[in-house]
PDB file of C-alpha atoms and ligand atoms in Angstrom:
ATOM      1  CA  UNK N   1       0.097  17.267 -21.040  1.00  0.00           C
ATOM      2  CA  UNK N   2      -2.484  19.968 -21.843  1.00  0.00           C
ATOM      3  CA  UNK N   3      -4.956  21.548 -19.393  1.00  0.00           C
ATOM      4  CA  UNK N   4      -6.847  22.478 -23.105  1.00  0.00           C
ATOM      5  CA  UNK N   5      -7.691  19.618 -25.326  1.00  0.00           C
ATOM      6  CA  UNK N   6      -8.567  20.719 -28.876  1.00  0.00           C
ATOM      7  CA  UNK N   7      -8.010  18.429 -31.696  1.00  0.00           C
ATOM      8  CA  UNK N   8      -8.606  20.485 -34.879  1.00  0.00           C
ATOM      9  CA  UNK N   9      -8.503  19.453 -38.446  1.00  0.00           C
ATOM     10  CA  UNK N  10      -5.098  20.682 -38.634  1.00  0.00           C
ATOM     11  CA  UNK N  11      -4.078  18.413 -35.811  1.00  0.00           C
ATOM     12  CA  UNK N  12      -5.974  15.109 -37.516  1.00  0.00           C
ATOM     13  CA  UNK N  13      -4.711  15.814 -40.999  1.00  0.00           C
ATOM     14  CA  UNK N  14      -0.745  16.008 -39.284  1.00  0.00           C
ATOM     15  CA  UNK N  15      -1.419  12.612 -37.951  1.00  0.00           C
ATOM     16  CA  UNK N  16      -2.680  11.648 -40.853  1.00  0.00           C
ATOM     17  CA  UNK N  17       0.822  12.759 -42.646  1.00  0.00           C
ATOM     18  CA  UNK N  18       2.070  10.695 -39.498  1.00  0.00           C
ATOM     19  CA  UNK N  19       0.892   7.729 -40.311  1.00  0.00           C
ATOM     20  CA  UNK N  20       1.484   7.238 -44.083  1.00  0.00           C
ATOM     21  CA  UNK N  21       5.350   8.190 -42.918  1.00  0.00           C
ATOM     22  CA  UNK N  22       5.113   4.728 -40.698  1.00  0.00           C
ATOM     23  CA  UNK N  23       3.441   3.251 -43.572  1.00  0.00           C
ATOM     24  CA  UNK N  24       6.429   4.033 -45.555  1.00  0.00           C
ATOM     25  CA  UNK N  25       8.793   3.117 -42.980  1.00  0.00           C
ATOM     26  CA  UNK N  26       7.336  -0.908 -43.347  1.00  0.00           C
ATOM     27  CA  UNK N  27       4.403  -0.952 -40.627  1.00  0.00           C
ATOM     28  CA  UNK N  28       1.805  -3.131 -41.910  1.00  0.00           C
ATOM     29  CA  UNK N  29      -0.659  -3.968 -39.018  1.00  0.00           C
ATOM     30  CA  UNK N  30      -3.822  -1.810 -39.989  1.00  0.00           C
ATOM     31  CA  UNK N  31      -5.140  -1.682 -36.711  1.00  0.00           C
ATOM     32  CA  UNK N  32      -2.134  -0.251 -35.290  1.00  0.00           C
ATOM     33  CA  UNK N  33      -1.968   2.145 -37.757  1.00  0.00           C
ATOM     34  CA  UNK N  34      -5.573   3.217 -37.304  1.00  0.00           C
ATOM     35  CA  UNK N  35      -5.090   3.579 -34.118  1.00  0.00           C
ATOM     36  CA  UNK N  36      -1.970   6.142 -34.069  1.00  0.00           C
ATOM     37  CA  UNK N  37      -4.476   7.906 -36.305  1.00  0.00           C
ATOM     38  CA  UNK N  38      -6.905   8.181 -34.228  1.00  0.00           C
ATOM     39  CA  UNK N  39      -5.255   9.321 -31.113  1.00  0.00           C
ATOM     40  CA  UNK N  40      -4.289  12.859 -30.555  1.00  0.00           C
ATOM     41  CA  UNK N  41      -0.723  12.528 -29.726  1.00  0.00           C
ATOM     42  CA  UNK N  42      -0.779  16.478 -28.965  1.00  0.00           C
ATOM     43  CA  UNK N  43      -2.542  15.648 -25.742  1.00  0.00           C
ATOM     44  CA  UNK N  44       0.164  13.628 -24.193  1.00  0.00           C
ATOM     45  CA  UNK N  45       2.922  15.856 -24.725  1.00  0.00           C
ATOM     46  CA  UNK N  46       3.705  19.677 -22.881  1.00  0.00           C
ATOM     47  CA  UNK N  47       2.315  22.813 -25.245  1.00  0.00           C
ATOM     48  CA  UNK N  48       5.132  23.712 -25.939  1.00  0.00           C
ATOM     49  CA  UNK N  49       5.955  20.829 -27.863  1.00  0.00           C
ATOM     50  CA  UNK N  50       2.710  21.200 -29.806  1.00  0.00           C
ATOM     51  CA  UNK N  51       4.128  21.398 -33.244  1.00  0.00           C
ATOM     52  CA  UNK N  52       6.431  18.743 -32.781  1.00  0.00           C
ATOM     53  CA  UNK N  53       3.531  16.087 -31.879  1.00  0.00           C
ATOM     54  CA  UNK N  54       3.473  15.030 -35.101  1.00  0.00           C
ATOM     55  CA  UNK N  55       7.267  14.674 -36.114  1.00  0.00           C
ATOM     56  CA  UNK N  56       8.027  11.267 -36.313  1.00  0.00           C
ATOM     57  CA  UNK N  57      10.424  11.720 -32.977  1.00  0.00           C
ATOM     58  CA  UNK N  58      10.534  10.799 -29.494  1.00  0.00           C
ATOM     59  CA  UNK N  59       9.987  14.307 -27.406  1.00  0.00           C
ATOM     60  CA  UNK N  60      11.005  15.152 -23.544  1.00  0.00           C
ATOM     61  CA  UNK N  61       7.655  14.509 -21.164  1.00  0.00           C
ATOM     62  CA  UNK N  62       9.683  15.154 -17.804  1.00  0.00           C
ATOM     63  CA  UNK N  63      11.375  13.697 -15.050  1.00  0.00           C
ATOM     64  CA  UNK N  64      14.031  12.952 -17.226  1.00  0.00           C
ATOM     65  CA  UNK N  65      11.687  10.722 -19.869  1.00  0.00           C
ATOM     66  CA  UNK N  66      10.313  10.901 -22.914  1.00  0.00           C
ATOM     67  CA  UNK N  67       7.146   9.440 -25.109  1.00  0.00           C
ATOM     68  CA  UNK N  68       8.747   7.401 -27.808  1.00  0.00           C
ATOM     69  CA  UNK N  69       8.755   7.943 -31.279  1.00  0.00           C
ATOM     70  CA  UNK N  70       5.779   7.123 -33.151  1.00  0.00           C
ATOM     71  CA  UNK N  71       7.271   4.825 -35.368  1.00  0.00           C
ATOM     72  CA  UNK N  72       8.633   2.822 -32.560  1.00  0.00           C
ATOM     73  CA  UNK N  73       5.035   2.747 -30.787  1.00  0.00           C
ATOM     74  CA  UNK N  74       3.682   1.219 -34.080  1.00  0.00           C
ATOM     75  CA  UNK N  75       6.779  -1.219 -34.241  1.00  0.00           C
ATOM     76  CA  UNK N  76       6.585  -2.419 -30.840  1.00  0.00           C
ATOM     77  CA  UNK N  77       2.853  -2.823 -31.208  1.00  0.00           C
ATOM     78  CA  UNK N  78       3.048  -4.955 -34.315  1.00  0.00           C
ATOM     79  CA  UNK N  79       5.545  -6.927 -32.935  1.00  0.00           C
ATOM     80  CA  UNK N  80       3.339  -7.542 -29.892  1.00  0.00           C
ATOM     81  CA  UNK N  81      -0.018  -8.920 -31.969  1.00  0.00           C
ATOM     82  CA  UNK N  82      -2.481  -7.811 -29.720  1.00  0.00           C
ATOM     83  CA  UNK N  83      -6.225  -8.798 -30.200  1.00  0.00           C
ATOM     84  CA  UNK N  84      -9.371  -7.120 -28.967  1.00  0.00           C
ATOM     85  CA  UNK N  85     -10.021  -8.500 -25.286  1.00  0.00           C
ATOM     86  CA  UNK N  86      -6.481  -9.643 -24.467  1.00  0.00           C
ATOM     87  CA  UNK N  87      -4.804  -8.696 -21.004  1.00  0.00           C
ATOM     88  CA  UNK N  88      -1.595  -6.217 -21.608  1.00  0.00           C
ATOM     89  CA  UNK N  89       0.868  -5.361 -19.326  1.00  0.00           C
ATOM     90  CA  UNK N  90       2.655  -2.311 -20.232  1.00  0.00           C
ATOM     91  CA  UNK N  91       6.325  -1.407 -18.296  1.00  0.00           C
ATOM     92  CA  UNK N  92       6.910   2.300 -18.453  1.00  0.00           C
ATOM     93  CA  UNK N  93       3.562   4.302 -18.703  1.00  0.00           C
ATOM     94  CA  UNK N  94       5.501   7.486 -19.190  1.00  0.00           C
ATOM     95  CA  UNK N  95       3.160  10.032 -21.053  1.00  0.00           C
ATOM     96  CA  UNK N  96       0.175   6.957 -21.451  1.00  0.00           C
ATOM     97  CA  UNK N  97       0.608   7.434 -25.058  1.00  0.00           C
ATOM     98  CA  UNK N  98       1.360   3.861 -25.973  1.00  0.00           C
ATOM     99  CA  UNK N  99      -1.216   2.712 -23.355  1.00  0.00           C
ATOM    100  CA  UNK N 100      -3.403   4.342 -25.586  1.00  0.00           C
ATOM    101  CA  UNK N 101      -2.975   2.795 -27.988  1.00  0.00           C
ATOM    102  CA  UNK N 102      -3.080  -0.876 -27.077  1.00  0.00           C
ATOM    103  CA  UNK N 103      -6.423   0.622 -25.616  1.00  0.00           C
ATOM    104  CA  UNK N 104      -7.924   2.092 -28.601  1.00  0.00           C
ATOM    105  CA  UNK N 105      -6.606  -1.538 -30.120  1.00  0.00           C
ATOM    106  CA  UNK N 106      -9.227  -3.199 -27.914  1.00  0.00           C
ATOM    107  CA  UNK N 107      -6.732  -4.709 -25.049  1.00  0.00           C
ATOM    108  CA  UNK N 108      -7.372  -4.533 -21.089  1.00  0.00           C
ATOM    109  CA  UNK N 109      -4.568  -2.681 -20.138  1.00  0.00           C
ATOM    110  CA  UNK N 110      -2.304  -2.452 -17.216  1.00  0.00           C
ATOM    111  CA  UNK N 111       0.456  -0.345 -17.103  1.00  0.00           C
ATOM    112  CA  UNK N 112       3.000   0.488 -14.544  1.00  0.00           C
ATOM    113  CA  UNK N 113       5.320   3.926 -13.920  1.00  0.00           C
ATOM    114  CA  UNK N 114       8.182   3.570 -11.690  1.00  0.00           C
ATOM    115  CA  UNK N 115       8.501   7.296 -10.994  1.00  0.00           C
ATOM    116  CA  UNK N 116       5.638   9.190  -8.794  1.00  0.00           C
ATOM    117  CA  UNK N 117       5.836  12.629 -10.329  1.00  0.00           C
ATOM    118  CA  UNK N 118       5.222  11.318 -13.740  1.00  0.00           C
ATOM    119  CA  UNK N 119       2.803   8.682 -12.418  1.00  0.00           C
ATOM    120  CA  UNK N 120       0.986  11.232 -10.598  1.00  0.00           C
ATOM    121  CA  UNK N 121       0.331  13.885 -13.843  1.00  0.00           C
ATOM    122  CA  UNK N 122      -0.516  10.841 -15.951  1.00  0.00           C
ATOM    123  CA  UNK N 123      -2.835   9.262 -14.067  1.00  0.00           C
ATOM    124  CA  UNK N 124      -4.864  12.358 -13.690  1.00  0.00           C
ATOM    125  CA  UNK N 125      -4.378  13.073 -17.470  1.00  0.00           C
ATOM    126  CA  UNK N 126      -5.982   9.579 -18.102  1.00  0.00           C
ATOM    127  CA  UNK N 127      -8.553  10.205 -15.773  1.00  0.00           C
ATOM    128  CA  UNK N 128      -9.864  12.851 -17.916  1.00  0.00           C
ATOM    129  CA  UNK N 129      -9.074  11.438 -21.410  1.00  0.00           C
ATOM    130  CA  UNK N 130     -11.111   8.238 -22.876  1.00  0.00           C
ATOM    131  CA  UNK N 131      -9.698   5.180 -22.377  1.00  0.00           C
ATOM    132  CA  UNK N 132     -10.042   3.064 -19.274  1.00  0.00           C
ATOM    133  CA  UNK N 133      -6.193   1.817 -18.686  1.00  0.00           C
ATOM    134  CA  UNK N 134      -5.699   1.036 -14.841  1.00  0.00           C
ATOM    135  CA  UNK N 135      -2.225   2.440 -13.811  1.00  0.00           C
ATOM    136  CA  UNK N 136       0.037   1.733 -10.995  1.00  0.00           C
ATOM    137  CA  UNK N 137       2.848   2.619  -9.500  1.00  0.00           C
ATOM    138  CA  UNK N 138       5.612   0.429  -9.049  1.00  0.00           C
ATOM    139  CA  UNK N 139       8.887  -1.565  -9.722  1.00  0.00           C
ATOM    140  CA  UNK N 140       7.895  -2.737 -13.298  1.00  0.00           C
ATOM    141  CA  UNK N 141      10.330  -5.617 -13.145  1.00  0.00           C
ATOM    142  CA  UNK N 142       8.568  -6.785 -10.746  1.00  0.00           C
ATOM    143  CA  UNK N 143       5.231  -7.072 -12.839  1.00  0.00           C
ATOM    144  CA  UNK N 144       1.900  -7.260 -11.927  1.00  0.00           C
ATOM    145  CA  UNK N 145       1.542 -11.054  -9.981  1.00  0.00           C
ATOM    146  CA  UNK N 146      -2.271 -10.343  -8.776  1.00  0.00           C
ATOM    147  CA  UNK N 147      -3.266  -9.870 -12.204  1.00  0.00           C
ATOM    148  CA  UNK N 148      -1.240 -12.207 -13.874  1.00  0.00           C
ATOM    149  CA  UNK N 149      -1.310 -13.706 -16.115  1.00  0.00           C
ATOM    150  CA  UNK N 150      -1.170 -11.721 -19.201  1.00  0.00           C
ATOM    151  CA  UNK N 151      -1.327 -12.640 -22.906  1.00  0.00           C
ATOM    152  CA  UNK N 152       1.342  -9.548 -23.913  1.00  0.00           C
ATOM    153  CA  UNK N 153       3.449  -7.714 -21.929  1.00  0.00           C
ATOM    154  CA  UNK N 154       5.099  -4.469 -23.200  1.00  0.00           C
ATOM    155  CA  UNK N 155       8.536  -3.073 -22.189  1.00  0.00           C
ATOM    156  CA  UNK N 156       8.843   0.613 -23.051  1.00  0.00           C
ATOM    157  CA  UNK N 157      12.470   1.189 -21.361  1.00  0.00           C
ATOM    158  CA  UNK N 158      16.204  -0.800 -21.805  1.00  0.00           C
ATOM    159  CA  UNK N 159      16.725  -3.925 -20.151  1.00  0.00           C
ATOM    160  CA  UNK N 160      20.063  -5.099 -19.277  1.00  0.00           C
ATOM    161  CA  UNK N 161      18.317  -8.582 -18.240  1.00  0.00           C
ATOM    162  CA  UNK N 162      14.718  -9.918 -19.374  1.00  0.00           C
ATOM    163  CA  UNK N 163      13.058  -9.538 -16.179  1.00  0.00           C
ATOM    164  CA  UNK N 164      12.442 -13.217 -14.746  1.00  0.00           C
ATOM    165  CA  UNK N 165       8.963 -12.177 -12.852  1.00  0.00           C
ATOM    166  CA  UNK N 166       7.796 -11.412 -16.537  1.00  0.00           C
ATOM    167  CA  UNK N 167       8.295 -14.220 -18.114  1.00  0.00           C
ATOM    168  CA  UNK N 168       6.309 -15.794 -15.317  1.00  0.00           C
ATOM    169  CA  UNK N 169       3.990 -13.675 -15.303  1.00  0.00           C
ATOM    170  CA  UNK N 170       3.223 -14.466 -19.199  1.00  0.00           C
ATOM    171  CA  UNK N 171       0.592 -17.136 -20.359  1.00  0.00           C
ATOM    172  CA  UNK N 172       1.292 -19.914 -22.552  1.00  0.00           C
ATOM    173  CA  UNK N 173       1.229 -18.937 -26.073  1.00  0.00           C
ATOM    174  CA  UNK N 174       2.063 -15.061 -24.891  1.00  0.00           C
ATOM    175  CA  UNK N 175       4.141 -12.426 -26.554  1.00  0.00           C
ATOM    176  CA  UNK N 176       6.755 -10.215 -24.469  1.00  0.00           C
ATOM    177  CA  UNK N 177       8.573  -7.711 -26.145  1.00  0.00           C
ATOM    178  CA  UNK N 178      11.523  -5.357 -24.747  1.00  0.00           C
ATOM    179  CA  UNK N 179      14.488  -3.397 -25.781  1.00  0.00           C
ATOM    180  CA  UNK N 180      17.803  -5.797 -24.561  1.00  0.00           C
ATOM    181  CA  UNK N 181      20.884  -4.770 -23.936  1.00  0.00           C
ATOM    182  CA  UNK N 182      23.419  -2.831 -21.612  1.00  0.00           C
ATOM    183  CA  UNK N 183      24.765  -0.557 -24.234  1.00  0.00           C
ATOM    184  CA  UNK N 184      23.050   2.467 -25.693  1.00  0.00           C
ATOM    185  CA  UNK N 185      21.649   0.465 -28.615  1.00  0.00           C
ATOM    186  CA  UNK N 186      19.429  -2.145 -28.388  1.00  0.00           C
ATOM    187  CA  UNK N 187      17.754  -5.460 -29.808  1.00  0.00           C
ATOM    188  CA  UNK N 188      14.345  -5.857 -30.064  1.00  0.00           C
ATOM    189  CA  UNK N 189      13.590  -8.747 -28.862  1.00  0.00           C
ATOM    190  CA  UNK N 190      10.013 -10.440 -29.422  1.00  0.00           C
ATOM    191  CA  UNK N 191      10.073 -13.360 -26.778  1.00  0.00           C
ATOM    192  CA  UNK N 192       7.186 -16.094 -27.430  1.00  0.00           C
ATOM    193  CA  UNK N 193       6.489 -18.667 -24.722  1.00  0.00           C
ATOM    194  CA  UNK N 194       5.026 -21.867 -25.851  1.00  0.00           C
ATOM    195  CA  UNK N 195       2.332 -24.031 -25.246  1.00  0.00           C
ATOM    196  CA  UNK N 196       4.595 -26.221 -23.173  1.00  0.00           C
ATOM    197  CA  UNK N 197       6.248 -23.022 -21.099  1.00  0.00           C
ATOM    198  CA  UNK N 198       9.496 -22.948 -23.301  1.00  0.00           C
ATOM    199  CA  UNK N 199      10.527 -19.674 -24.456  1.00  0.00           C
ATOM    200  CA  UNK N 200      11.481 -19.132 -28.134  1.00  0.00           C
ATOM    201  CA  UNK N 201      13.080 -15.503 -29.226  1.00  0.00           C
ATOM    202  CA  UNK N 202      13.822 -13.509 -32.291  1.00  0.00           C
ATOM    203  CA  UNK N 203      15.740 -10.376 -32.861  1.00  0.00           C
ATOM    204  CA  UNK N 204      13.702  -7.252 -34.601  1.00  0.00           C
ATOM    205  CA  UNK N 205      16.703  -4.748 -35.504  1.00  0.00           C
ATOM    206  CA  UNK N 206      17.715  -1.950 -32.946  1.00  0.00           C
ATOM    207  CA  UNK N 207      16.421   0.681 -31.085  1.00  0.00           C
ATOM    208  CA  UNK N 208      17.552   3.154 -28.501  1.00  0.00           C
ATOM    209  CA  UNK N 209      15.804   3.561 -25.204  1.00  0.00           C
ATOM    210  CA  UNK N 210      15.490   5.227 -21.801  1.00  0.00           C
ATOM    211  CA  UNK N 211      17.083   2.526 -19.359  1.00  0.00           C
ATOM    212  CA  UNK N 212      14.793   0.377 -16.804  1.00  0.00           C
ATOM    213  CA  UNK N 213      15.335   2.112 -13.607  1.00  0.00           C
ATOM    214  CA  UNK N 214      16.285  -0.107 -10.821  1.00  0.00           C
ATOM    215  CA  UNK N 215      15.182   0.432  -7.097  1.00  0.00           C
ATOM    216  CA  UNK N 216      12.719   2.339  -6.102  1.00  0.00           C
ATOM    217  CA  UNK N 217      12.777   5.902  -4.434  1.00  0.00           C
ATOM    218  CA  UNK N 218      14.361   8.208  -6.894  1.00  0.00           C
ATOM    219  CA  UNK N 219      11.417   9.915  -6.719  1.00  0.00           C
TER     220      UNK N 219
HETATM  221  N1  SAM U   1       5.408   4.179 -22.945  1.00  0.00           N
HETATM  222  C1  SAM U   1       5.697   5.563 -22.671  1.00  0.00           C
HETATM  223  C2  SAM U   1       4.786   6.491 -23.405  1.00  0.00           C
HETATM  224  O1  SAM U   1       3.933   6.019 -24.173  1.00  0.00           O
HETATM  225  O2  SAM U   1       4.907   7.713 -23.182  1.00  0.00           O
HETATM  226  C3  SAM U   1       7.143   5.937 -22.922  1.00  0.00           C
HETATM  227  C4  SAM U   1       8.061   5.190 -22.076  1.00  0.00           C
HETATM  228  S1  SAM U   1       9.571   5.995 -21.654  1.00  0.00           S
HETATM  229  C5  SAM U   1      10.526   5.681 -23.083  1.00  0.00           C
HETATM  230  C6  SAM U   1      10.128   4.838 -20.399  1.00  0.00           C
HETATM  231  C7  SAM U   1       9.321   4.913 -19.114  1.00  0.00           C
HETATM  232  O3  SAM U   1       9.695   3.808 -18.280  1.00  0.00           O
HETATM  233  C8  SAM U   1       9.586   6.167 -18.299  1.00  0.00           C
HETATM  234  O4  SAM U   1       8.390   6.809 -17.992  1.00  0.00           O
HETATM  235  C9  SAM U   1      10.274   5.635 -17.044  1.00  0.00           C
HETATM  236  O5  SAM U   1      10.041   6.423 -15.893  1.00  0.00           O
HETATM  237  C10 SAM U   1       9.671   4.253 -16.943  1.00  0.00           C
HETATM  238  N2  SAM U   1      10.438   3.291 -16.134  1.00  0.00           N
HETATM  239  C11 SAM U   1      11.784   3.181 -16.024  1.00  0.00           C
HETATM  240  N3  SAM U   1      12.101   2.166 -15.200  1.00  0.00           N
HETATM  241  C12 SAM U   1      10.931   1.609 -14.801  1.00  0.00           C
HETATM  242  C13 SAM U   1      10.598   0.518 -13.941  1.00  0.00           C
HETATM  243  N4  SAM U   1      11.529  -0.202 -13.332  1.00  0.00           N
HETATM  244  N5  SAM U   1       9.297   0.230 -13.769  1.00  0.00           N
HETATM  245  C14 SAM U   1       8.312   0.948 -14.384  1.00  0.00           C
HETATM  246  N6  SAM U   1       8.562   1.991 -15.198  1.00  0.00           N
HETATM  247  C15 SAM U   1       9.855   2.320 -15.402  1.00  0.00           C
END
């Protein structure tokens, strides 16, 4: 994340590029789209990495993580609806990037990090940057129960299992949507509970994640 943040007409004409590459790739939701234009991706990523920010590719942030690749921002975002004014719980703040975005898209976000060095540098990278996402750190499985419940919740990291606590922690007519599946490669999984509580779920092709850390402490 950069101590220096410049965004120059070289920088917003890349992201520009950026975007009509999603476009291309079958992302339709305009405000998404608007949004990964408008957000200087540069920021959230090491200097070193500067003229990669806007390669469509996921890129190394640290403790062993890495932001995701645009594309799959914008496709997990579309799959997740959100409106202006709904609550979003994010799993996996990592860089904040995808926060962001859901952010920029008008949601009250809530996002949590499991590890504290990464937590740490993004929080105070957030602090200084312009959108108001609270962050916490914690077992994401677990959720957030005093600030439950939430109309979309967001998992940015493998899960073996679809964590039970989320689904709970979901309102009636919610959206969930996480990465599934022990192996390397995984299904997308856009999980919609009813009006009446019942769960109903569709596959969205594959993806390849970071895992969901278990227990806490590897700090
Ligand atoms: N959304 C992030 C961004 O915009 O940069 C990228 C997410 S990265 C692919 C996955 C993140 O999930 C990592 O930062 C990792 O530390 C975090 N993570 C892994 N297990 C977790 C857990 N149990 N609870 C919360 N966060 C977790």
């Amino acid at each position: 994340m950069q101590a220096n943040m410049e965004d120059t007409y070289r920088h917003k004409g890349l992201r520009k590029q950026l975007v009509e590459g999603i476009r291309q790739k079958g992302i339709r939701d305009e405000a998404v789209l608007a949004a990964i234009e408008k957000i200087p991706r540069h920021f959230f990523m090491d200097s070193s990495f500067l003229e990669f920010a806007y390669q469509d590719k996921p890129f190394p942030i640290g403790s062993g993580q890495t932001i995701s690749q645009p594309y799959t921002v914008a496709f997990q975002t579309e799959l997740l609806q959100v409106k202006k004014g709904m609550k979003v719980l994010e799993i996996g703040t990592g860089s904040g990037y995808q926060a962001s975005v859901l952010s920029e898209m008008g949601a009250r976000v809530f996002s949590i990090e499991r590890q504290r060095k990464l937590f740490q540098r993004t929080k105070e990278f957030m602090g200084r940057f312009r959108y108001p996402v609270k962050l916490f750190l914690g077992d994401g499985y677990l959720g957030l129960p005093t600030f439950a419940p939430f109309d979309r919740i967001l998992i940015t990291a493998a899960a073996p299992e679809i964590p039970q606590a989320l689904l709970e922690q979901l309102k009636p007519n919610g959206i969930l949507v996480i990465p599934h599946g022990k192996d390397d490669i995984q299904n997308m999984l856009q999980i919609m509970k009813q009006a009446d509580g019942t769960i109903r779920s569709e596959t969205h092709g594959t993806f390849r994640f970071v895992p969901l850390l278990g227990d806490l402490g590897n700090d």
